[in-house]
mmCIF file of C-alpha atoms in Angstrom:
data_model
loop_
_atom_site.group_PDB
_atom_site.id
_atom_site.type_symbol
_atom_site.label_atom_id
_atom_site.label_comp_id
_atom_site.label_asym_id
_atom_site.label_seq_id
_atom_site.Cartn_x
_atom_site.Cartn_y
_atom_site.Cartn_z
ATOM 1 C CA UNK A 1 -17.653 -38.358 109.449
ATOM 2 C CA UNK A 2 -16.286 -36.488 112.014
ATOM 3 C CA UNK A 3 -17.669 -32.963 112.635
ATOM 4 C CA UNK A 4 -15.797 -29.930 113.271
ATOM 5 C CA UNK A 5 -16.460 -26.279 113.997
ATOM 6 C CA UNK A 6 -15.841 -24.629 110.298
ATOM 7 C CA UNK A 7 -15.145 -25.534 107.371
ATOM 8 C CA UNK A 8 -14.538 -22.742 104.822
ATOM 9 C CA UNK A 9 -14.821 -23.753 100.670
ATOM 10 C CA UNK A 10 -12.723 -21.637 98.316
ATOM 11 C CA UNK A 11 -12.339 -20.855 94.347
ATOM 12 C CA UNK A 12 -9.637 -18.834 93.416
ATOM 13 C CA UNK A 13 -7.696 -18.460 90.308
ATOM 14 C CA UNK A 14 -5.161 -15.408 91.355
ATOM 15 C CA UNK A 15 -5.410 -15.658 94.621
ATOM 16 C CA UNK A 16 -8.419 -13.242 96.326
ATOM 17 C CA UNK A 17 -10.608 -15.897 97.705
ATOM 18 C CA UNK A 18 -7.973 -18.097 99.002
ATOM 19 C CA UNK A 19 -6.283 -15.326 100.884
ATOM 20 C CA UNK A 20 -9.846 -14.392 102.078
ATOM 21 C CA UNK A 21 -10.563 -18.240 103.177
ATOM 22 C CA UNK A 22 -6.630 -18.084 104.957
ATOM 23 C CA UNK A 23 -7.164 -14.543 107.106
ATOM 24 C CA UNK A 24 -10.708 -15.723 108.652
ATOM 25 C CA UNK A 25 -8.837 -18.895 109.414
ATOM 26 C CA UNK A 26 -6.489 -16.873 110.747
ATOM 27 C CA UNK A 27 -9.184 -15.271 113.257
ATOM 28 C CA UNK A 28 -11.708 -17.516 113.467
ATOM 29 C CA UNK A 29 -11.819 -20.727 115.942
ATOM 30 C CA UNK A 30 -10.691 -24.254 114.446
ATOM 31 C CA UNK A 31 -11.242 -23.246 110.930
ATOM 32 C CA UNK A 32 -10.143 -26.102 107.976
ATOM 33 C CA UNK A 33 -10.003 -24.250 104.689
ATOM 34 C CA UNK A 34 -10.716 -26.702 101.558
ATOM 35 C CA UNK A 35 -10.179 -26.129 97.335
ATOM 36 C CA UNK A 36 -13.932 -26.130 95.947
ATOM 37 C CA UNK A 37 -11.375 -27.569 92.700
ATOM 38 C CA UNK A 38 -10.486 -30.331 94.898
ATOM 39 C CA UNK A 39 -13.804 -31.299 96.123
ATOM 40 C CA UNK A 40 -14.942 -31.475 92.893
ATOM 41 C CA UNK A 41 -13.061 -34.065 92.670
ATOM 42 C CA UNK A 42 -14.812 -36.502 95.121
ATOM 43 C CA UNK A 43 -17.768 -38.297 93.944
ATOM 44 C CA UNK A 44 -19.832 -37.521 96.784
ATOM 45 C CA UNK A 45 -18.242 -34.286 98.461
ATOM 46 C CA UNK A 46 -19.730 -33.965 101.843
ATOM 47 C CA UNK A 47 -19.469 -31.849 104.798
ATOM 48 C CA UNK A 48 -20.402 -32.012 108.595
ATOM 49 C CA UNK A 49 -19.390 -29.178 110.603
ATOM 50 C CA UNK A 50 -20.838 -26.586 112.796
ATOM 51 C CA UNK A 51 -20.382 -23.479 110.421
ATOM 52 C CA UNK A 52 -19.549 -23.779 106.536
ATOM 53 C CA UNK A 53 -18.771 -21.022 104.286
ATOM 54 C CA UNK A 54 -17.631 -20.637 100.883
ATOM 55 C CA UNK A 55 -15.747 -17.635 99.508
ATOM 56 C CA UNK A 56 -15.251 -17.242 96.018
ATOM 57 C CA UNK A 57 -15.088 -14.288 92.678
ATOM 58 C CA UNK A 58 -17.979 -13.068 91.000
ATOM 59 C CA UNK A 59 -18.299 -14.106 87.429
ATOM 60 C CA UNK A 60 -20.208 -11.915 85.438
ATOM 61 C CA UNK A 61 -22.498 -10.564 88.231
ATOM 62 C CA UNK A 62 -23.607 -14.329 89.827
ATOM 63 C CA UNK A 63 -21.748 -17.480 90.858
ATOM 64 C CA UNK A 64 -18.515 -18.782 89.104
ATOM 65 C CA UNK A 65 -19.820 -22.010 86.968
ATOM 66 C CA UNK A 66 -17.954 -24.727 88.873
ATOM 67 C CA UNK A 67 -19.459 -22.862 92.140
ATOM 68 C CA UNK A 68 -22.613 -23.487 90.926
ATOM 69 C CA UNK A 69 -21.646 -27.093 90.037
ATOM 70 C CA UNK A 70 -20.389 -27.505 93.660
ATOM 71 C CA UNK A 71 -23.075 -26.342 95.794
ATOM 72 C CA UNK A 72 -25.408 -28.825 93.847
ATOM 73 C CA UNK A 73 -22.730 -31.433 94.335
ATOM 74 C CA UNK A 74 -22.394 -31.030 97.834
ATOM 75 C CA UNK A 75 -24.455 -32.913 100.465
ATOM 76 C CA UNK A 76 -24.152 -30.439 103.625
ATOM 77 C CA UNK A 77 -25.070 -33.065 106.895
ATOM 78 C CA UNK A 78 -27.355 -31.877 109.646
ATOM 79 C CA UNK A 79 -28.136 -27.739 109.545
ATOM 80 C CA UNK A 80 -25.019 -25.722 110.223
ATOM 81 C CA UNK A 81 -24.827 -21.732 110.155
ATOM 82 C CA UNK A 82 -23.420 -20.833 106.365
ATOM 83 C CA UNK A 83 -22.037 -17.970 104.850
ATOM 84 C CA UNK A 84 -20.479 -16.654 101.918
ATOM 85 C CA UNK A 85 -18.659 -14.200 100.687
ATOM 86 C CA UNK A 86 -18.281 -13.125 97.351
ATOM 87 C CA UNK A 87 -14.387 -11.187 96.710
ATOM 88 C CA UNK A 88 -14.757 -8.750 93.816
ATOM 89 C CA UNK A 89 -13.468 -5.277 91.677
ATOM 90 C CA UNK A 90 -16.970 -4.020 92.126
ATOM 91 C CA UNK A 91 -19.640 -4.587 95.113
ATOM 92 C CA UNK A 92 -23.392 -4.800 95.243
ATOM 93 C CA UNK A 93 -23.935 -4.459 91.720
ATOM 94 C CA UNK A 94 -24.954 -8.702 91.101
ATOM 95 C CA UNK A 95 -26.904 -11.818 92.489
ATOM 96 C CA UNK A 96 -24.484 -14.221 93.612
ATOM 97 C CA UNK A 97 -26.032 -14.924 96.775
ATOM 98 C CA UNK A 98 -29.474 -15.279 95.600
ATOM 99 C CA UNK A 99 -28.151 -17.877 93.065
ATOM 100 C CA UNK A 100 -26.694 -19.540 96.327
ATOM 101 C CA UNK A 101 -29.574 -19.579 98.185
ATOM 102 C CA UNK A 102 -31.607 -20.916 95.656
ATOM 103 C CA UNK A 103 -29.420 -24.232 95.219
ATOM 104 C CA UNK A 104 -28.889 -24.506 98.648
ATOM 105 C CA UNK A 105 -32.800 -24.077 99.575
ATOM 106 C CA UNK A 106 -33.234 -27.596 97.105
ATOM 107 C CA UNK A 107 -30.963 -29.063 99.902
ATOM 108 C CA UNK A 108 -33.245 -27.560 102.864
ATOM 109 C CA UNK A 109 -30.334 -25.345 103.847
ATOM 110 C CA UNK A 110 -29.944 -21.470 103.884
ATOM 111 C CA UNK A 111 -27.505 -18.672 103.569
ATOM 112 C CA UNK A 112 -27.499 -16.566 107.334
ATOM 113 C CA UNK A 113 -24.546 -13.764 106.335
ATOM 114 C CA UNK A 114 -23.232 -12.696 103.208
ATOM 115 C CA UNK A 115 -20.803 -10.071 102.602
ATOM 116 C CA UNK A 116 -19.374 -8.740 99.730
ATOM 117 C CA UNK A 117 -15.046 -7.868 99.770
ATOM 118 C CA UNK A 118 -13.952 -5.550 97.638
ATOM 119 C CA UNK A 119 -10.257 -6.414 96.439
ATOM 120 C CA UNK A 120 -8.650 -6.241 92.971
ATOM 121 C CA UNK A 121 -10.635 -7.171 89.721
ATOM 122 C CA UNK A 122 -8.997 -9.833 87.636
ATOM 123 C CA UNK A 123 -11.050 -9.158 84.392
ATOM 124 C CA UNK A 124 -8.763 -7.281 82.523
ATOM 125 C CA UNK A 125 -10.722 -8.141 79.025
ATOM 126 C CA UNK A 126 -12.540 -4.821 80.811
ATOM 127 C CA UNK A 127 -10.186 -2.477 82.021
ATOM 128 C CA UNK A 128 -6.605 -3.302 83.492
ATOM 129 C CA UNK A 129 -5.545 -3.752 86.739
ATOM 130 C CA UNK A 130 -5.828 -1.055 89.503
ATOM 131 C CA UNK A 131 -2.940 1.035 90.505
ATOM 132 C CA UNK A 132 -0.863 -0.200 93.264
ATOM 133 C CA UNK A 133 -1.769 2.791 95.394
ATOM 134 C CA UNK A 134 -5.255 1.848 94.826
ATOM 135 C CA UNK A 135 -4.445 -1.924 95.537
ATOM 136 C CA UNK A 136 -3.168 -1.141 98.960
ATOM 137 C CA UNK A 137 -6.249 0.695 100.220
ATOM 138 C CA UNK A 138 -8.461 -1.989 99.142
ATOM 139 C CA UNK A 139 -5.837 -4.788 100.867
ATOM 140 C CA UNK A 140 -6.270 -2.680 104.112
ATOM 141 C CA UNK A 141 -10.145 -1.657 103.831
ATOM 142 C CA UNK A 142 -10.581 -5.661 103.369
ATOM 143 C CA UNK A 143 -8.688 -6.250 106.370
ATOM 144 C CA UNK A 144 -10.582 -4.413 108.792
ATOM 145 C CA UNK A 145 -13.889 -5.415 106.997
ATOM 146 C CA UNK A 146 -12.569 -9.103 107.556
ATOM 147 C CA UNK A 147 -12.395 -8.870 111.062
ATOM 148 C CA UNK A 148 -15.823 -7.448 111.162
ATOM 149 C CA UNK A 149 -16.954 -10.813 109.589
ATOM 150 C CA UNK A 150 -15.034 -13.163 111.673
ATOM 151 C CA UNK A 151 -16.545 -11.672 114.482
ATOM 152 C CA UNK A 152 -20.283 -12.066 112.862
ATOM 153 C CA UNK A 153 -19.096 -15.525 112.080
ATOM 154 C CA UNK A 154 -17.894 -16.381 115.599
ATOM 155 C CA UNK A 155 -21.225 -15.181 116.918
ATOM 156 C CA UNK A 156 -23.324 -17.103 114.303
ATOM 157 C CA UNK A 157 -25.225 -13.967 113.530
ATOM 158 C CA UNK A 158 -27.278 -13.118 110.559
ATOM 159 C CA UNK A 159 -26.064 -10.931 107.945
ATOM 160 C CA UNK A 160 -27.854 -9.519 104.538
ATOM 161 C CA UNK A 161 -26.107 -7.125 102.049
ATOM 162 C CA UNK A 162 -27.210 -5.628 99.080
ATOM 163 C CA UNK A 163 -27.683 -7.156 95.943
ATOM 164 C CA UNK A 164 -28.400 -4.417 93.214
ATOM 165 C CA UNK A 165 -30.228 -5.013 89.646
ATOM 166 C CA UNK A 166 -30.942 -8.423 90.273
ATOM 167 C CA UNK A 167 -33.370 -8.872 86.953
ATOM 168 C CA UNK A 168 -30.668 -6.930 84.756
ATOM 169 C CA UNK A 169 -27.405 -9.136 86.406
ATOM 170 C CA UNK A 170 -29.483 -12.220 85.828
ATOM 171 C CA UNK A 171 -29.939 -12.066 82.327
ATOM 172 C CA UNK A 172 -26.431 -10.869 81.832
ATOM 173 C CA UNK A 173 -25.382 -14.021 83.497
ATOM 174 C CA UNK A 174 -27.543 -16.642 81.866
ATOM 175 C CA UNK A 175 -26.334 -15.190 78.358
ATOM 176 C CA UNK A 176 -22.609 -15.787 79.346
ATOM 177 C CA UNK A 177 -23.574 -19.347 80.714
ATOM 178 C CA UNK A 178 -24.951 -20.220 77.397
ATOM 179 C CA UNK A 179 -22.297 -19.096 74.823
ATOM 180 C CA UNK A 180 -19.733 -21.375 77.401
ATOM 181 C CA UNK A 181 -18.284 -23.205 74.303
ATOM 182 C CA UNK A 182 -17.445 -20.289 72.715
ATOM 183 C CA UNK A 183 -15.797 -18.463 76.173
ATOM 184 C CA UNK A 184 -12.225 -19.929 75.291
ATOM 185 C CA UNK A 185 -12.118 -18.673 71.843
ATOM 186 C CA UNK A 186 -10.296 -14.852 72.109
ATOM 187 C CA UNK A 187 -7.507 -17.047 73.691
ATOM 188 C CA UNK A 188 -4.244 -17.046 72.122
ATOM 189 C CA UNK A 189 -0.869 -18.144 72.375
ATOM 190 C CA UNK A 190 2.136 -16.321 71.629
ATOM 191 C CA UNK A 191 4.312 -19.294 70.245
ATOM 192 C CA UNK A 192 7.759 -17.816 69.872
ATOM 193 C CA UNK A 193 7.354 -16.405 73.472
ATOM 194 C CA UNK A 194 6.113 -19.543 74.986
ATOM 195 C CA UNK A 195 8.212 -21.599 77.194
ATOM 196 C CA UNK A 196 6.291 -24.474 77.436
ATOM 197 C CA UNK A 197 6.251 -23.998 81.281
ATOM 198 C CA UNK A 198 3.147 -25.611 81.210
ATOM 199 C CA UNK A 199 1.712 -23.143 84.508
ATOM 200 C CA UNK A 200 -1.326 -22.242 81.913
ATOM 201 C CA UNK A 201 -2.590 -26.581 82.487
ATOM 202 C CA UNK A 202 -2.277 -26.593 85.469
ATOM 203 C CA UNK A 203 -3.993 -24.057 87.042
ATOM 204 C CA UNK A 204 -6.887 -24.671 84.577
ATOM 205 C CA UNK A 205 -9.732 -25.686 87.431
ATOM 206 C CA UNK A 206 -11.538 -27.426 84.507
ATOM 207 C CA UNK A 207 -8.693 -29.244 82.570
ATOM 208 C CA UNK A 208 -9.721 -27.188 79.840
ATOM 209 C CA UNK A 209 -6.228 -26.383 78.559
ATOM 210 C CA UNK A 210 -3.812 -29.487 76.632
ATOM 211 C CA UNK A 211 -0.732 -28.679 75.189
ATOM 212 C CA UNK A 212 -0.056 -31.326 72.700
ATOM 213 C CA UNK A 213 3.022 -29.296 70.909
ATOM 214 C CA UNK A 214 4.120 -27.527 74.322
ATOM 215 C CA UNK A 215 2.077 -24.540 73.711
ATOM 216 C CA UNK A 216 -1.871 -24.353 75.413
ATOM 217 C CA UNK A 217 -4.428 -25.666 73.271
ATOM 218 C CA UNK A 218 -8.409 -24.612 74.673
ATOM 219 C CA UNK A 219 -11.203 -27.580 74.459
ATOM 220 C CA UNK A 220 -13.992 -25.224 74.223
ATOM 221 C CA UNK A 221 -14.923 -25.825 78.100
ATOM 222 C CA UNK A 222 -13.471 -22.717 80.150
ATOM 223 C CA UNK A 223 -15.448 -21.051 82.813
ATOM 224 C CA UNK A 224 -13.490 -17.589 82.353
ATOM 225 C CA UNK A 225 -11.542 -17.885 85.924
ATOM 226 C CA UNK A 226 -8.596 -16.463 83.727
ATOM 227 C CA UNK A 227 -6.142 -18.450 85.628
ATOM 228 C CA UNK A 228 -4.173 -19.159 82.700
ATOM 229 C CA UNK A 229 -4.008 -15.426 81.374
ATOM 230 C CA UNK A 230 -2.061 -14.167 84.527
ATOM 231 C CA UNK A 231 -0.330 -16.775 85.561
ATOM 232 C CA UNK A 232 1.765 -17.279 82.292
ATOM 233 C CA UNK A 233 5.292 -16.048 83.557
ATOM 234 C CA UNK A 234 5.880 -14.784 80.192
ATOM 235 C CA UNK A 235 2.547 -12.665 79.610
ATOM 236 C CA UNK A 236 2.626 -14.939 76.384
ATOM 237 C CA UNK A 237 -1.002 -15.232 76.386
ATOM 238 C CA UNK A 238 -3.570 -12.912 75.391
ATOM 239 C CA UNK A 239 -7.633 -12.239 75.238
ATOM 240 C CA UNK A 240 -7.727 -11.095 71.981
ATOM 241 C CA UNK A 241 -5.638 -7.763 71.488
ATOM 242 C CA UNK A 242 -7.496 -6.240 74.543
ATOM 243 C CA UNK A 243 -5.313 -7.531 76.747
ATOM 244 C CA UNK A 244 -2.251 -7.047 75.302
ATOM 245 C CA UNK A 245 0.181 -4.337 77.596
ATOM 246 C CA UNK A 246 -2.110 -4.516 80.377
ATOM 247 C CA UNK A 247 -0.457 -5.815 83.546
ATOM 248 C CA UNK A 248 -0.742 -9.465 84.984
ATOM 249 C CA UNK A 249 -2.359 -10.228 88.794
ATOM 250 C CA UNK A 250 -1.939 -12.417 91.526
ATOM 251 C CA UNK A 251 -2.377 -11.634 95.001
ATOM 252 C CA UNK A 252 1.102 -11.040 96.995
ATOM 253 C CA UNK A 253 0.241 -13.111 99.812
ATOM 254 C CA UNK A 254 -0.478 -16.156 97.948
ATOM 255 C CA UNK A 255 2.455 -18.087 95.385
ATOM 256 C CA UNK A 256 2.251 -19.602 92.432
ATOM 257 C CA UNK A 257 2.147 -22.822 93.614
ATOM 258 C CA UNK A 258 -0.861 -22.437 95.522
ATOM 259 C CA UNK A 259 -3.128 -22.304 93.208
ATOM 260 C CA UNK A 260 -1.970 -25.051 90.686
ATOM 261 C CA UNK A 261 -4.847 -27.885 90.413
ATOM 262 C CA UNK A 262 -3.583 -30.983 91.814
ATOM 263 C CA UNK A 263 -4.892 -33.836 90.461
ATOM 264 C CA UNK A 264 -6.014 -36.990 92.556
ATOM 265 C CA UNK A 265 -2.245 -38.300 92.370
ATOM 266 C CA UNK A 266 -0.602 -35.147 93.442
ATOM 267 C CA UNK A 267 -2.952 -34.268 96.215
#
């Protein structure tokens, strides 16, 4: 395999991370960016470059499941510098990096920088999305903070941040991980507004989603990226009534398209 300088892993289901992944490669020397969905695919993912990061949303205060998955997955050749970089509504308050480090210490490798970048929240099961006023400042506080980073990256130097109530955000995140069956259930489908578009499948990253009468059906295997909430042109699915009137996201740098999951065929 051929090495290269850096090689930058993404997960995003509205867009955050991947628009994260495409400004540092923006900024950064000879920078390939690659879809952690994607790589999943492989059997044996592997990656041999001289820096390797991996960008991605925090889910429920730690890693996003198929993360997880992926960093156990992945066989990282030799010892490159690695960072990662966690986009969320809310910084400091979780453990994702520790959870990181931990799976990546099994491999003998480490974490040297971490940073957390504070864009829009997704999760509007909590509250709904920020105001567009509030939007912009965080667009242009992350692009300053970004060039920061490329800079830290370019010089391979270390960088810690804070990771607040680790004990608290760990439990909180092993209870979500086991009730995963039951994630997908507060999903529902608005037949008579449906179009049948069938957006909702394919930007499932787990294939969770089949729509054997045109409509989404769930398989009790989500990971909660709620891809298929705010994507749906339509807004004709829900989480429950919580959702319902609350507005729909997707960053306005990245389309539609960009996020769909290809499958081995299409890619």
């Amino acid at each position: 395999m051929k090495k290269i300088s850096t090689v930058i892993y993404y997960y995003s289901a509205t867009g955050n991370s991947l628009y994260v992944a495409r400004e540092l490669q923006k900024v950064v020397n000879d920078v390939e960016i690659r879809s952690i969905v994607e790589a999943m695919q492989e059997d044996k993912p592997q990656v041999n470059a001289e820096c390797v990061g991996f960008v991605f949303p925090m889910h429920y205060f730690g890693l996003p499941l198929q993360v997880e998955e992926f960093l156990q997955k992945l066989t990282i050749l030799e010892s490159p510098y690695i960072f990662a970089i966690a986009t969320c509504g809310v910084p400091y308050w979780g453990r994702p990096f520790v959870d990181a480090e931990k799976i990546l210490k099994e491999k003998n490798r480490q974490i040297h920088a971490a940073w957390y970048v504070r864009l829009v929240s997704n999760y509007i099961p909590l509250r709904d999305i920020a105001a567009d006023w509030r939007i912009k400042i965080r667009a242009w506080l992350a692009v300053r903070k970004l060039k920061k980073i490329a800079g830290t990256i370019e010089k391979r130097e270390h960088h810690a941040t804070w990771q607040l109530l680790r004990k608290f955000c760990a439990g909180y995140h092993e209870k979500w991980k086991a009730e995963q069956r039951k994630i997908d259930e507060n999903f529902q489908c608005d037949r008579e507004m449906c179009t049948s578009c069938g957006l909702c499948e394919r930007i499932c990253p787990r294939g969770n989603i089949l729509r054997p009468q045109g409509q989404p059906v769930w398989q009790h295997n989500c990971v909660e990226c709620l891809g298929c909430l705010h994507i749906c042109p339509v807004k004709a699915i829900e989480y429950g009534e919580i959702t319902k009137g609350r507005k729909r996201y997707r960053h306005k740098k990245i389309e539609v398209t960009e996020l769909i999951r290809r499958t081995g065929k299409e890619a």
